[in-house]
Short mmCIF file of C-alpha atoms in Angstrom, two decimals:
data_model
loop_
_atom_site.label_atom_id
_atom_site.label_comp_id
_atom_site.label_asym_id
_atom_site.label_seq_id
_atom_site.Cartn_x
_atom_site.Cartn_y
_atom_site.Cartn_z
CA MET A 225 -4.95 29.62 40.48
CA LYS A 226 -2.43 28.10 38.06
CA ARG A 227 0.34 30.23 39.53
CA ILE A 228 -0.53 29.07 43.05
CA ILE A 229 -0.55 25.40 41.98
CA VAL A 230 2.84 25.71 40.27
CA LYS A 231 4.26 27.52 43.31
CA ARG A 232 3.02 24.81 45.68
CA LEU A 233 4.49 22.06 43.51
CA LEU A 234 7.86 23.84 43.37
CA ASN A 235 7.82 24.26 47.15
CA ALA A 236 7.19 20.53 47.47
CA ILE A 237 10.53 19.65 45.85
CA PRO A 238 12.67 20.50 48.94
CA LEU A 239 10.17 18.64 51.13
CA LEU A 240 10.42 15.50 48.99
CA ILE A 241 14.21 15.71 49.05
CA ILE A 242 14.26 15.89 52.86
CA ILE A 243 11.84 12.95 53.10
CA SER A 244 13.98 10.92 50.70
CA MET A 245 17.11 11.66 52.75
CA ILE A 246 15.47 10.45 55.96
CA ALA A 247 13.99 7.37 54.27
CA PHE A 248 17.31 6.50 52.61
CA LEU A 249 19.18 6.81 55.90
CA LEU A 250 16.64 4.68 57.79
CA ILE A 251 16.74 1.98 55.13
CA LYS A 252 20.54 1.83 55.23
CA LEU A 253 20.59 1.71 59.03
CA ALA A 254 18.02 -1.08 59.18
CA PRO A 255 19.41 -4.55 59.95
CA GLY A 256 19.86 -6.83 56.97
CA ASP A 257 21.92 -7.06 53.82
CA PRO A 258 20.44 -7.36 50.31
CA VAL A 259 23.59 -9.17 49.14
CA ARG A 260 22.47 -12.23 51.13
CA SER A 261 19.75 -12.81 48.55
CA PHE A 262 22.46 -13.62 45.99
CA VAL A 263 24.87 -15.56 48.21
CA THR A 264 25.12 -19.33 47.92
CA PRO A 265 26.99 -21.64 50.34
CA ASP A 266 29.78 -22.36 47.85
CA MET A 267 30.57 -18.70 47.10
CA ALA A 268 33.97 -17.31 47.99
CA PRO A 269 34.27 -14.00 49.88
CA GLU A 270 35.68 -12.41 46.74
CA ASP A 271 32.52 -13.31 44.82
CA VAL A 272 30.33 -11.81 47.55
CA GLU A 273 32.36 -8.60 47.47
CA ARG A 274 32.10 -8.50 43.70
CA ILE A 275 28.29 -8.68 43.97
CA ARG A 276 28.34 -5.87 46.53
CA GLN A 277 30.39 -3.71 44.17
CA SER A 278 28.10 -4.45 41.21
CA LEU A 279 25.12 -3.28 43.27
CA GLY A 280 26.94 -0.11 44.34
CA LEU A 281 26.68 -1.03 48.03
CA ASP A 282 30.41 -0.71 48.67
CA LYS A 283 30.27 3.11 48.44
CA PRO A 284 29.59 5.40 51.44
CA ILE A 285 25.94 6.12 52.23
CA TYR A 286 26.02 9.75 51.13
CA ILE A 287 27.52 8.85 47.76
CA GLN A 288 24.88 6.16 47.24
CA TYR A 289 22.18 8.73 48.05
CA PHE A 290 23.48 11.40 45.68
CA LEU A 291 23.84 8.87 42.87
CA TRP A 292 20.24 7.77 43.48
CA LEU A 293 19.02 11.40 43.61
CA GLN A 294 20.88 12.23 40.41
CA ASN A 295 19.08 9.40 38.62
CA ILE A 296 15.71 10.48 40.06
CA PHE A 297 16.05 13.97 38.59
CA VAL A 298 16.42 12.48 35.11
CA GLY A 299 13.48 10.11 35.63
CA ASN A 300 15.54 6.99 36.28
CA PHE A 301 14.28 5.11 39.34
CA GLY A 302 16.81 2.32 38.85
CA TYR A 303 16.30 -1.42 38.65
CA SER A 304 14.97 -3.86 41.20
CA MET A 305 17.70 -5.85 42.92
CA ILE A 306 15.50 -8.94 42.92
CA THR A 307 13.59 -8.98 39.63
CA LYS A 308 16.10 -6.87 37.62
CA ARG A 309 13.16 -4.97 36.14
CA PRO A 310 12.88 -1.16 35.91
CA VAL A 311 11.39 0.13 39.17
CA LEU A 312 9.18 2.67 37.39
CA ASP A 313 7.58 -0.06 35.28
CA MET A 314 6.87 -2.13 38.39
CA ILE A 315 5.22 0.84 40.12
CA LEU A 316 3.15 1.85 37.10
CA GLU A 317 1.89 -1.74 36.84
CA ARG A 318 0.75 -1.76 40.49
CA LEU A 319 -0.41 1.87 40.74
CA PRO A 320 -3.87 1.43 39.10
CA ALA A 321 -4.80 -1.34 41.55
CA THR A 322 -3.89 0.80 44.58
CA VAL A 323 -5.42 4.02 43.23
CA GLY A 324 -8.62 2.18 42.31
CA LEU A 325 -8.90 0.59 45.75
CA MET A 326 -8.14 3.89 47.54
CA GLY A 327 -10.46 5.91 45.30
CA VAL A 328 -13.43 3.60 45.69
CA SER A 329 -12.95 3.35 49.46
CA LEU A 330 -12.77 7.15 49.74
CA ILE A 331 -15.94 7.61 47.67
CA VAL A 332 -17.77 5.00 49.75
CA THR A 333 -16.53 6.73 52.90
CA LEU A 334 -17.93 10.11 51.86
CA ILE A 335 -21.24 8.68 50.64
CA ILE A 336 -21.83 7.00 54.01
CA ALA A 337 -20.12 9.39 56.45
CA ILE A 338 -21.62 12.73 55.34
CA PRO A 339 -25.35 11.87 55.64
CA LEU A 340 -24.68 9.69 58.70
CA GLY A 341 -22.78 12.51 60.45
CA LEU A 342 -25.49 15.05 59.63
CA PHE A 343 -28.30 12.77 60.78
CA THR A 344 -26.63 11.83 64.07
CA ALA A 345 -26.03 15.53 64.80
CA VAL A 346 -29.69 16.36 64.18
CA LYS A 347 -30.75 13.37 66.33
CA LYS A 348 -28.22 14.17 69.05
CA ASN A 349 -28.38 11.85 72.11
CA SER A 350 -31.04 9.69 70.49
CA LEU A 351 -30.85 5.88 70.36
CA PHE A 352 -29.66 6.00 66.75
CA ASP A 353 -26.97 8.51 67.68
CA ARG A 354 -25.71 6.31 70.52
CA ILE A 355 -25.60 3.20 68.34
CA ALA A 356 -23.76 5.06 65.56
CA ASN A 357 -21.25 6.43 68.07
CA LEU A 358 -20.67 2.96 69.50
CA ILE A 359 -20.01 1.55 66.03
CA SER A 360 -17.67 4.46 65.24
CA TYR A 361 -15.71 3.82 68.45
CA ILE A 362 -15.34 0.19 67.40
CA GLY A 363 -14.22 1.20 63.89
CA ILE A 364 -11.56 3.56 65.27
CA SER A 365 -10.30 1.07 67.87
CA ILE A 366 -10.01 -2.29 66.11
CA PRO A 367 -6.81 -3.07 64.16
CA ILE A 368 -7.15 -3.14 60.38
CA PHE A 369 -5.53 -6.55 59.96
CA TRP A 370 -7.83 -8.15 62.58
CA PHE A 371 -10.95 -6.74 60.91
CA ALA A 372 -9.69 -7.97 57.53
CA LEU A 373 -9.13 -11.48 58.89
CA MET A 374 -12.63 -11.52 60.42
CA LEU A 375 -14.19 -10.55 57.09
CA ILE A 376 -12.23 -13.26 55.30
CA TYR A 377 -13.33 -15.85 57.86
CA LEU A 378 -17.01 -14.90 57.67
CA PHE A 379 -17.60 -13.99 54.02
CA SER A 380 -15.05 -16.29 52.36
CA LEU A 381 -14.41 -19.34 54.52
CA LYS A 382 -17.67 -19.72 56.42
CA TRP A 383 -20.31 -18.40 54.03
CA GLY A 384 -18.41 -18.59 50.72
CA LEU A 385 -19.93 -15.36 49.40
CA LEU A 386 -16.82 -13.44 48.33
CA PRO A 387 -13.25 -14.32 47.26
CA SER A 388 -10.61 -13.97 49.95
CA MET A 389 -7.51 -12.98 47.96
CA GLY A 390 -6.24 -11.59 44.70
CA MET A 391 -7.79 -9.16 42.24
CA ARG A 392 -9.03 -11.58 39.61
CA THR A 393 -10.09 -15.18 39.36
CA VAL A 394 -7.85 -17.22 37.07
CA GLY A 395 -9.48 -17.41 33.65
CA SER A 396 -11.99 -14.61 34.32
CA ASP A 397 -11.63 -11.06 32.97
CA SER A 398 -15.07 -9.71 33.83
CA VAL A 399 -15.60 -6.42 35.68
CA TRP A 400 -17.94 -8.10 38.15
CA ASP A 401 -15.16 -10.49 39.14
CA ILE A 402 -12.88 -7.54 39.98
CA ILE A 403 -15.70 -5.90 41.96
CA LYS A 404 -16.25 -9.08 43.99
CA HIS A 405 -12.55 -9.28 44.82
CA GLY A 406 -12.50 -5.60 45.81
CA ILE A 407 -15.51 -5.61 48.15
CA LEU A 408 -13.71 -6.94 51.24
CA PRO A 409 -10.52 -4.81 51.02
CA CYS A 410 -12.61 -1.74 50.20
CA THR A 411 -14.82 -2.44 53.23
CA VAL A 412 -11.78 -2.69 55.49
CA LEU A 413 -10.40 0.68 54.33
CA ALA A 414 -13.79 2.42 54.35
CA PHE A 415 -15.02 1.18 57.74
CA GLN A 416 -12.32 2.92 59.77
CA ASN A 417 -12.51 6.10 57.68
CA VAL A 418 -16.30 6.27 57.98
CA SER A 419 -15.92 6.06 61.76
CA VAL A 420 -13.46 8.97 61.79
CA TYR A 421 -15.26 11.15 59.25
CA MET A 422 -18.65 10.60 60.82
CA ARG A 423 -17.47 11.84 64.21
CA TYR A 424 -15.88 14.95 62.70
CA ILE A 425 -19.02 15.74 60.70
CA ARG A 426 -21.27 15.14 63.69
CA SER A 427 -19.21 17.41 65.96
CA SER A 428 -18.94 20.17 63.36
CA THR A 429 -22.66 19.98 62.53
CA ILE A 430 -23.66 20.27 66.19
CA HIS A 431 -21.47 23.35 66.48
CA GLN A 432 -22.93 24.91 63.32
CA LEU A 433 -26.51 24.29 64.39
CA GLU A 434 -25.87 26.50 67.43
CA GLU A 435 -24.70 29.46 65.32
CA ASP A 436 -26.81 32.60 64.90
CA TYR A 437 -27.17 32.28 61.13
CA VAL A 438 -29.12 29.04 61.59
CA GLN A 439 -31.63 30.76 63.88
CA ILE A 440 -31.93 33.61 61.38
CA GLN A 441 -32.76 31.14 58.61
CA TYR A 442 -35.44 29.56 60.79
CA ALA A 443 -36.81 33.05 61.50
CA TYR A 444 -37.10 33.65 57.75
CA GLY A 445 -39.20 30.48 57.47
CA ALA A 446 -36.63 28.02 56.13
CA ASN A 447 -37.23 24.37 57.01
CA LYS A 448 -34.67 22.06 58.64
CA THR A 449 -33.73 20.29 55.41
CA THR A 450 -32.98 23.56 53.61
CA VAL A 451 -30.92 24.91 56.49
CA LEU A 452 -29.02 21.65 56.91
CA PHE A 453 -28.10 21.01 53.28
CA ARG A 454 -27.84 24.57 51.89
CA HIS A 455 -26.14 26.39 54.75
CA VAL A 456 -24.81 24.07 57.44
CA LEU A 457 -23.33 21.48 55.09
CA ARG A 458 -21.14 24.03 53.31
CA ASN A 459 -19.50 25.09 56.57
CA VAL A 460 -19.21 21.49 57.74
CA LEU A 461 -17.34 20.47 54.58
CA LEU A 462 -14.40 22.83 55.22
CA PRO A 463 -12.71 20.78 57.98
CA ILE A 464 -13.64 17.57 56.14
CA ILE A 465 -11.67 18.76 53.10
CA THR A 466 -8.59 19.05 55.29
CA ILE A 467 -9.15 15.54 56.64
CA ILE A 468 -9.49 14.17 53.09
CA GLY A 469 -6.17 15.72 52.08
CA LEU A 470 -4.40 14.41 55.15
CA SER A 471 -6.02 10.97 54.99
CA ILE A 472 -4.56 10.08 51.60
CA PRO A 473 -1.24 8.94 53.13
CA GLY A 474 -3.29 7.05 55.73
CA LEU A 475 -5.06 5.24 52.91
CA VAL A 476 -1.68 4.32 51.45
CA GLY A 477 -0.54 3.03 54.86
CA GLY A 478 -3.77 1.12 55.30
CA ALA A 479 -3.34 -0.26 51.80
CA PHE A 480 0.00 -1.79 52.84
CA ILE A 481 -1.76 -3.91 55.47
CA THR A 482 -4.97 -4.50 53.53
CA GLU A 483 -3.26 -5.42 50.26
CA THR A 484 -0.96 -7.81 52.10
CA VAL A 485 -3.83 -9.59 53.88
CA PHE A 486 -5.96 -9.85 50.73
CA SER A 487 -2.99 -10.33 48.31
CA TRP A 488 -4.23 -7.33 46.35
CA PRO A 489 -1.62 -6.65 43.61
CA GLY A 490 -0.98 -2.99 44.41
CA LEU A 491 1.81 -0.80 45.73
CA GLY A 492 1.19 -1.93 49.31
CA LEU A 493 1.88 -5.58 48.56
CA LEU A 494 4.87 -4.61 46.42
CA GLY A 495 6.22 -2.45 49.25
CA VAL A 496 5.94 -5.20 51.86
CA THR A 497 7.60 -7.73 49.54
CA SER A 498 10.41 -5.26 48.79
CA ILE A 499 10.99 -4.56 52.48
CA PHE A 500 11.41 -8.24 53.32
CA SER A 501 13.78 -8.73 50.38
CA PHE A 502 15.77 -5.51 51.06
CA ASP A 503 15.01 -4.22 47.56
CA TYR A 504 16.26 -0.66 48.19
CA PRO A 505 15.35 0.98 44.83
CA VAL A 506 11.74 -0.22 45.01
CA ILE A 507 11.37 0.85 48.67
CA MET A 508 12.69 4.34 47.93
CA ALA A 509 10.47 4.74 44.88
CA ILE A 510 7.33 3.74 46.81
CA THR A 511 8.29 6.11 49.66
CA LEU A 512 8.71 8.93 47.15
CA PHE A 513 5.35 8.18 45.53
CA SER A 514 3.61 8.07 48.92
CA SER A 515 5.12 11.44 49.86
CA LEU A 516 4.04 12.86 46.51
CA MET A 517 0.49 11.68 47.24
CA LEU A 518 0.58 13.64 50.50
CA VAL A 519 1.63 16.81 48.66
CA ILE A 520 -1.01 16.34 45.97
CA GLY A 521 -3.63 15.60 48.64
CA ASN A 522 -2.89 18.85 50.44
CA LEU A 523 -2.94 20.77 47.17
CA PHE A 524 -6.26 19.14 46.27
CA ALA A 525 -7.64 20.19 49.67
CA ASP A 526 -6.59 23.81 49.07
CA ILE A 527 -8.32 23.84 45.68
CA LEU A 528 -11.51 22.42 47.19
CA TYR A 529 -11.37 25.07 49.89
CA SER A 530 -11.61 27.79 47.25
CA VAL A 531 -14.52 25.97 45.57
CA VAL A 532 -16.56 25.50 48.76
CA ASP A 533 -15.80 28.88 50.38
CA PRO A 534 -15.74 31.88 47.96
CA ARG A 535 -14.09 34.06 50.63
CA ILE A 536 -10.95 31.94 50.43
CA ARG A 537 -10.94 32.26 46.63
CA LEU A 538 -11.25 36.04 46.78
CA ARG A 539 -8.42 36.32 49.29
CA GLY A 540 -6.25 34.13 47.10
#
């Protein structure tokens, strides 16, 4: 298993390099100039050009990329053009907030989606099944930012139950205060994922309930609960593991919107701020971290495959 993990991580290096090349090219081709952030009306053209040279923006694009890549291989992510702080320090400061929000929303998603998907499959075409499907269609269809704004309006402005922005209240360091601030953004991320996961689990469960091994278990005298949770659930979890691995980048993308709406101090808010200020080193570092999350998510899915299905472990 260790050999397979190391091999997958080594194979991910060329993939990350290709992603970084595309991201670097798109950033450079995007309209805008980071030098404008430093220009004042009384500056001479020579001063503006001197700033451009100090930032290394006067070199050709491919030279800028190889210089950046060379620094990445030695663990140097550069400095922010705006704050002048090390990019790695800025990311490590924001990473716990994003990982915590993503992790809690994923756990909430699984806790709700798995039993809900199983129950709607068993109660196929019932009133409960139709209501759950209607809610899932709504969760898949509505935009994340609109749902976030509706929650802020209802729970913060109208009813005053939960805070609308930030991660902490000024002057408060309690855990409960962080939980209250995280309820709304976590709900926004989990609602759409529950809708997607529930439909996958429902469809897979309906298919598994029609298999011969289920009828054999009933013939041996097993009850519905035993068949559902000891036999069907194991086969249902296999495609869900794939969805979990592939949904990690989606959580990062959703965090960009959610963190911006709720002013949650994570990588998403940092990324949006960096994009508007043309802070190239920070944008590239966040892109690289997001791509790395995708690779780790797929690797995590492969490991879970071998845990859930022994046949895959034996073949490996």
